[in-house]
PDB file of C-alpha atoms in Angstrom:
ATOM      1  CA  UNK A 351      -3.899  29.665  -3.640  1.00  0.00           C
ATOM      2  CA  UNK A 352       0.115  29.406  -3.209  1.00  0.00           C
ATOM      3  CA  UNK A 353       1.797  32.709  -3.169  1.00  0.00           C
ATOM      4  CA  UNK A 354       5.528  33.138  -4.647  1.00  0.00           C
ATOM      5  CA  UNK A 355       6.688  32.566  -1.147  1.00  0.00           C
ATOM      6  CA  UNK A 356       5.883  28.934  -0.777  1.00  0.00           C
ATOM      7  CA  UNK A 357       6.850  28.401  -4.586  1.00  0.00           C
ATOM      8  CA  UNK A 358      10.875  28.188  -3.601  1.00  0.00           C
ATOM      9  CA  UNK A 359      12.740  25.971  -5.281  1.00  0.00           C
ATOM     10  CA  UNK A 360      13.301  23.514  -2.512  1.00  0.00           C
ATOM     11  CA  UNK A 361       9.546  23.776  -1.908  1.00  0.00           C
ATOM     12  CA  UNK A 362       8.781  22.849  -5.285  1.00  0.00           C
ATOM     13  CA  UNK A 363      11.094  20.030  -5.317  1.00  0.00           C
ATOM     14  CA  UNK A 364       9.775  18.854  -2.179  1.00  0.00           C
ATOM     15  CA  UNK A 365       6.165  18.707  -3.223  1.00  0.00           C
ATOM     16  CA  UNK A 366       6.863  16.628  -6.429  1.00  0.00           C
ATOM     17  CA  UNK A 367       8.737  14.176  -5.009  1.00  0.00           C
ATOM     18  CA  UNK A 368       6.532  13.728  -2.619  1.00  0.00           C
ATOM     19  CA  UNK A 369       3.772  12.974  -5.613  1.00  0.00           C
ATOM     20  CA  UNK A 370       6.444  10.963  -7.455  1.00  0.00           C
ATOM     21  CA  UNK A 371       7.386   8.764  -4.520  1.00  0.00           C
ATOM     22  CA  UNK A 372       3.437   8.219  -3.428  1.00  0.00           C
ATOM     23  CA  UNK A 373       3.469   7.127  -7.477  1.00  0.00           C
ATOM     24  CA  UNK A 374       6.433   4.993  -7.409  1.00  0.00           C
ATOM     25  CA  UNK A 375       5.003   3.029  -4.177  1.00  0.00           C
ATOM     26  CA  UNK A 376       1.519   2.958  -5.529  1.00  0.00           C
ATOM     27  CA  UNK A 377       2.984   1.335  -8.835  1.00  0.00           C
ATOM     28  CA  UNK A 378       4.152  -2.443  -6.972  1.00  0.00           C
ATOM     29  CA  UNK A 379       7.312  -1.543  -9.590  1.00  0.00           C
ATOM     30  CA  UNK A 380      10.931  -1.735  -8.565  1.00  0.00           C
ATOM     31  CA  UNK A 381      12.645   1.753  -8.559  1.00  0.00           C
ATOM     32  CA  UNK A 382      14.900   0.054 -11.388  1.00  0.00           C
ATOM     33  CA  UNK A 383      11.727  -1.055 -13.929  1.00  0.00           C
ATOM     34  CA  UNK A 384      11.059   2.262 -12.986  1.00  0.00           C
ATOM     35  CA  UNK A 385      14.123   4.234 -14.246  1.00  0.00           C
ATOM     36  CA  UNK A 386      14.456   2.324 -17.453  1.00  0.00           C
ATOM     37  CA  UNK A 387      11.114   2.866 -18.414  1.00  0.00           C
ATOM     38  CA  UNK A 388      11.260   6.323 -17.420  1.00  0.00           C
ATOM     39  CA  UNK A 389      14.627   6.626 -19.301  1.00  0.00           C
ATOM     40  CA  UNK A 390      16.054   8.435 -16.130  1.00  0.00           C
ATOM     41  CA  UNK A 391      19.247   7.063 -14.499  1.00  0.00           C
ATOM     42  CA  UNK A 392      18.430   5.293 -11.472  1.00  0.00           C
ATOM     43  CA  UNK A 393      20.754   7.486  -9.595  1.00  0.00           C
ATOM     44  CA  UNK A 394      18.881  10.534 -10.624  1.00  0.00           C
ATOM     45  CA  UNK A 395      15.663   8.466  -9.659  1.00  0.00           C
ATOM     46  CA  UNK A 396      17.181   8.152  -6.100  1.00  0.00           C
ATOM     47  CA  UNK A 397      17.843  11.862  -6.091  1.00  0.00           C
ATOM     48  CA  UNK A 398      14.546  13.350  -7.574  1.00  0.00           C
ATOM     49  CA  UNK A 399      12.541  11.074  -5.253  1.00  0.00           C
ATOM     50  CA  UNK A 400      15.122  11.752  -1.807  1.00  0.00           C
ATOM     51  CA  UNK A 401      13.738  15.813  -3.102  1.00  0.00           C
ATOM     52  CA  UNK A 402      17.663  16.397  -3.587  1.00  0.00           C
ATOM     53  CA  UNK A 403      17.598  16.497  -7.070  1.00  0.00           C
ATOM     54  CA  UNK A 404      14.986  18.495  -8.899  1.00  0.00           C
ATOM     55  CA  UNK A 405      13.068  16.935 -11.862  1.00  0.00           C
ATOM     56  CA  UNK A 406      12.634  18.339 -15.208  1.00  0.00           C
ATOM     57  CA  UNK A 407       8.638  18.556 -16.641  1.00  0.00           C
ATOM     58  CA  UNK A 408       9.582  15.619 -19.177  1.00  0.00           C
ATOM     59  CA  UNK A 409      11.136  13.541 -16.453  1.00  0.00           C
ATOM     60  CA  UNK A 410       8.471  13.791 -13.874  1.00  0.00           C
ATOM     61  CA  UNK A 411       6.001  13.047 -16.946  1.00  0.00           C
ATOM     62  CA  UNK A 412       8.017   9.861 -17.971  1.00  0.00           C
ATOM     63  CA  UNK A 413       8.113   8.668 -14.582  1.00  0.00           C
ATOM     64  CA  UNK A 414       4.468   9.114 -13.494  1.00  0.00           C
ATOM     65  CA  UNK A 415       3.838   7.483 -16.911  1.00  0.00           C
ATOM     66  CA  UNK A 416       6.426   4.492 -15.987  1.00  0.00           C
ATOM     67  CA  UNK A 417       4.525   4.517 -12.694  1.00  0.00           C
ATOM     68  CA  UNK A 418       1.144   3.047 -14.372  1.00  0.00           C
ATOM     69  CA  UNK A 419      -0.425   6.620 -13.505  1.00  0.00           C
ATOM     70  CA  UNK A 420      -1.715   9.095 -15.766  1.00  0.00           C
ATOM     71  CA  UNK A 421       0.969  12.080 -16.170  1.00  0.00           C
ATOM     72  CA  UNK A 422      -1.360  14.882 -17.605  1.00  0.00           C
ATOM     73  CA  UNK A 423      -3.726  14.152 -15.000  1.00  0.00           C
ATOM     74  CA  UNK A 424      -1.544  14.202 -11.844  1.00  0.00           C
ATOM     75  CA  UNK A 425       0.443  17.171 -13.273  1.00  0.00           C
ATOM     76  CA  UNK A 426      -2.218  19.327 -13.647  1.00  0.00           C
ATOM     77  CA  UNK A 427      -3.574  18.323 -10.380  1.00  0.00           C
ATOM     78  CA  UNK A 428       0.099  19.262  -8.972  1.00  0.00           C
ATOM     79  CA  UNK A 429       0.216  22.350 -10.112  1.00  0.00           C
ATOM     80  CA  UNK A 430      -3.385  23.472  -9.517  1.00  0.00           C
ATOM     81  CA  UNK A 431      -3.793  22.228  -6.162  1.00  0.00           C
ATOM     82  CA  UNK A 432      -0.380  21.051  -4.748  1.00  0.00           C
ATOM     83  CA  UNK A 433       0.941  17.709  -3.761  1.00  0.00           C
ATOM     84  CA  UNK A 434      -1.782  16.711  -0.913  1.00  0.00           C
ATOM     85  CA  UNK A 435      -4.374  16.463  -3.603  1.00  0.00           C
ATOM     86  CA  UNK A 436      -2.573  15.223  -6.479  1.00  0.00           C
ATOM     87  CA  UNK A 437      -1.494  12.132  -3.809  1.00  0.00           C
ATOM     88  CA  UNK A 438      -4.807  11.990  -2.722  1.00  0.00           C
ATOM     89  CA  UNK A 439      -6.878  11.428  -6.198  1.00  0.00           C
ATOM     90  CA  UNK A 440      -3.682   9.273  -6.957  1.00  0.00           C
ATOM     91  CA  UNK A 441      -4.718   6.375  -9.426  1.00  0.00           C
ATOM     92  CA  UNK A 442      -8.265   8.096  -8.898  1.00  0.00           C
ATOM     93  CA  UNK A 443     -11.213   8.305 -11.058  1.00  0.00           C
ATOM     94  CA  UNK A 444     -11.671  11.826  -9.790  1.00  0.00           C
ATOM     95  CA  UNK A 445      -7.859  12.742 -11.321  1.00  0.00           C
ATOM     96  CA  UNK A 446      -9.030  11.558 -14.802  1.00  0.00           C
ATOM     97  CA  UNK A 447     -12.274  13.696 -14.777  1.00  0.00           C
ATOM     98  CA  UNK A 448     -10.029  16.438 -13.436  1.00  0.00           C
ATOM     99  CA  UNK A 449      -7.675  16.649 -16.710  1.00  0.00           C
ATOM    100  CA  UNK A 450     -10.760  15.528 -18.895  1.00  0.00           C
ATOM    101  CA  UNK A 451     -12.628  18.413 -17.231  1.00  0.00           C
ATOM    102  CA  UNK A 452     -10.145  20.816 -17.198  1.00  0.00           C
ATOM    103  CA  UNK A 453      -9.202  20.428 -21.005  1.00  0.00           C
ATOM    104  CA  UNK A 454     -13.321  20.702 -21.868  1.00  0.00           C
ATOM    105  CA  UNK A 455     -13.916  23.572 -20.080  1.00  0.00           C
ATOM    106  CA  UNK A 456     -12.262  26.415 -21.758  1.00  0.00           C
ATOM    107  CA  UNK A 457     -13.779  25.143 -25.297  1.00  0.00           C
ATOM    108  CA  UNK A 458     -17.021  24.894 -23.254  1.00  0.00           C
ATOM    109  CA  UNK A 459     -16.917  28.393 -22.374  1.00  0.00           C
ATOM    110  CA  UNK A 460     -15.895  29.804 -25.417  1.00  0.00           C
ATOM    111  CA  UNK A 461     -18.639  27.645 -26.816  1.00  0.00           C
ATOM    112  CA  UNK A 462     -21.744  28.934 -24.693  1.00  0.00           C
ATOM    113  CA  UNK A 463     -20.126  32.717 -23.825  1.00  0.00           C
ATOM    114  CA  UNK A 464     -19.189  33.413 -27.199  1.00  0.00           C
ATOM    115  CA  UNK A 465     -18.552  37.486 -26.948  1.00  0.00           C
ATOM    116  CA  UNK A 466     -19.785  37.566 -23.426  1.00  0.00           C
ATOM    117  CA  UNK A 467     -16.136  35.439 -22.436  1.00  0.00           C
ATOM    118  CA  UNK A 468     -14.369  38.947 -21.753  1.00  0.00           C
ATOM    119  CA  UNK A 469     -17.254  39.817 -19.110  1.00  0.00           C
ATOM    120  CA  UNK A 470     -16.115  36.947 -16.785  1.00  0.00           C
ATOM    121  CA  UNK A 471     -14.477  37.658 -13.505  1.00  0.00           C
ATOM    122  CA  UNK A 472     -12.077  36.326 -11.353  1.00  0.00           C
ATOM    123  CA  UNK A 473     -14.259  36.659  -8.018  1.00  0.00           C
ATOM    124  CA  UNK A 474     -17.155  34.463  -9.509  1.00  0.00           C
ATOM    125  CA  UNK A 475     -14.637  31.600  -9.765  1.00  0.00           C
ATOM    126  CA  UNK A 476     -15.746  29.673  -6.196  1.00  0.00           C
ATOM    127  CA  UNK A 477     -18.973  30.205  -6.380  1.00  0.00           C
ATOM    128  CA  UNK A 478     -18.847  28.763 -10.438  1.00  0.00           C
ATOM    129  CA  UNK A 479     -16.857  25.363  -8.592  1.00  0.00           C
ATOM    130  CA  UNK A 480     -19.696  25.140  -6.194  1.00  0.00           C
ATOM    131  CA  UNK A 481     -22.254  25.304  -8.259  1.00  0.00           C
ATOM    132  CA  UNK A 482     -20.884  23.154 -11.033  1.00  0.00           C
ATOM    133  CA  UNK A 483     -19.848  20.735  -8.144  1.00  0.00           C
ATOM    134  CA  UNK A 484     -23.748  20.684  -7.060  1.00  0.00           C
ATOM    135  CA  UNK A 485     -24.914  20.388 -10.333  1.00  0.00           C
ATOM    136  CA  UNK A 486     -22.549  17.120 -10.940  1.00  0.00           C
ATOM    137  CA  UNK A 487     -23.472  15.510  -7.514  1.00  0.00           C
ATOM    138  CA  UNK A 488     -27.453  16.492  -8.927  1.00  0.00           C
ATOM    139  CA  UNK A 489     -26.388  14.486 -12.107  1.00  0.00           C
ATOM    140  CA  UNK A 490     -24.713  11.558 -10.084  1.00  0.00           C
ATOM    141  CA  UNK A 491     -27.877  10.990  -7.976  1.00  0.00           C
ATOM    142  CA  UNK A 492     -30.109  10.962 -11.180  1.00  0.00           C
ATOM    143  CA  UNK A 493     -28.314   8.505 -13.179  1.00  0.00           C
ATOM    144  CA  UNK A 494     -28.149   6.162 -10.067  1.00  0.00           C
ATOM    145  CA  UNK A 495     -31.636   6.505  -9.502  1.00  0.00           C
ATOM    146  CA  UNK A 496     -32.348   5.478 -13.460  1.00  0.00           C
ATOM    147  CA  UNK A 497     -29.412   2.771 -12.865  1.00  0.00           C
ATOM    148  CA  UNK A 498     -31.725   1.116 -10.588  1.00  0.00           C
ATOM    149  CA  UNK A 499     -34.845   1.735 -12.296  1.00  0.00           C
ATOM    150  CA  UNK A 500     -33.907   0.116 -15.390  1.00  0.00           C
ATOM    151  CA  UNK A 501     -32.094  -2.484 -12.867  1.00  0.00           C
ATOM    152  CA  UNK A 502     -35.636  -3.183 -11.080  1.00  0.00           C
ATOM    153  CA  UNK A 503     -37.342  -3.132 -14.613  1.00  0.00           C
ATOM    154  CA  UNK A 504     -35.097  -5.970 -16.383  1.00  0.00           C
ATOM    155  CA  UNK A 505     -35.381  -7.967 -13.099  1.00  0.00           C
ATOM    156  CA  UNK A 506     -38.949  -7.994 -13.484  1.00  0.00           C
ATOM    157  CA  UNK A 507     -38.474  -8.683 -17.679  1.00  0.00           C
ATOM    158  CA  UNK A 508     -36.509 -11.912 -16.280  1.00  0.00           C
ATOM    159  CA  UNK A 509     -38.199 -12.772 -13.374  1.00  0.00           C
ATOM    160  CA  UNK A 510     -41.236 -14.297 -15.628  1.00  0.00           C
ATOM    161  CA  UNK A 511     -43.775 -12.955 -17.913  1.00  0.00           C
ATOM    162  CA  UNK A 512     -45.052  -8.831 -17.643  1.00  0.00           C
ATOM    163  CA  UNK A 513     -48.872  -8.605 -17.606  1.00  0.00           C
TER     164      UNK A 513
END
């Protein structure tokens, strides 16, 4: 978890321009096709990606979006676990299912808590990731294991006729 110390404004601007410039090299774009789709002077471009210039929300949206990438997705990554991971997932299945995730969850919870939502605390909050984390890696191996059932099965359909 970041504390207000490492949340400087220099810091800040550091870390998404780091994200922005992994984006802008990922993309095979010009900085130019960039900027125009972005609707950002190319100048300011420069700038916000150098980390001299801070970007505003809508201009680090437009220019992830310009950047072929998913903006919602890599934002929220940003800001919930910093730059390393939001460069890591980068252009990553695992970023999608991290904004499609983190939008269902709260509806999920309301959903299935109902009244008992106020009795939730703070400290359960790892051991909820781990566990949900197990239980998706659980759900991974199952549907693998029925992708190559059925895969075995219709080979066998093809292969000639079933007795």
């Amino acid at each position: 978890m970041r504390t207000t110390m490492m949340l400087t404004e220099e810091v800040v601007r550091a870390d998404l321009a780091r994200l922005l410039v992994a984006a802008v090299e990922e993309s095979g774009r010009s900085r130019g096709q960039i900027a125009h789709d972005a609707h950002v002077h190319r100048d300011a471009l420069r700038r916000i990606l150098a980390g001299t210039r801070s970007a505003s929300l809508g201009e680090a949206m437009r220019i992830l979006a310009a950047c072929e990438v998913k903006p919602h997705a890599q934002m929220l990554l940003f800001l919930v676990c910093g730059s390393d991971q939001a460069v890591a997932w980068l252009q990553s299945d695992l970023a999608d299912f991290f904004a499609e995730f983190s939008a269902e969850f709260p509806v999920a919870l309301e959903r299935i808590l109902g009244n008992q939502i106020a009795d939730v605390k703070p400290r359960w909050a790892k051991g909820t990731a781990l566990r949900v984390a197990r239980l998706l890696s659980d759900h991974i191996v199952e549907l693998e294991r029925k992708d190559a059932f059925l895969g075995n099965f219709f080979a066998g359909e093809a292969g000639g006729a079933r007795v």
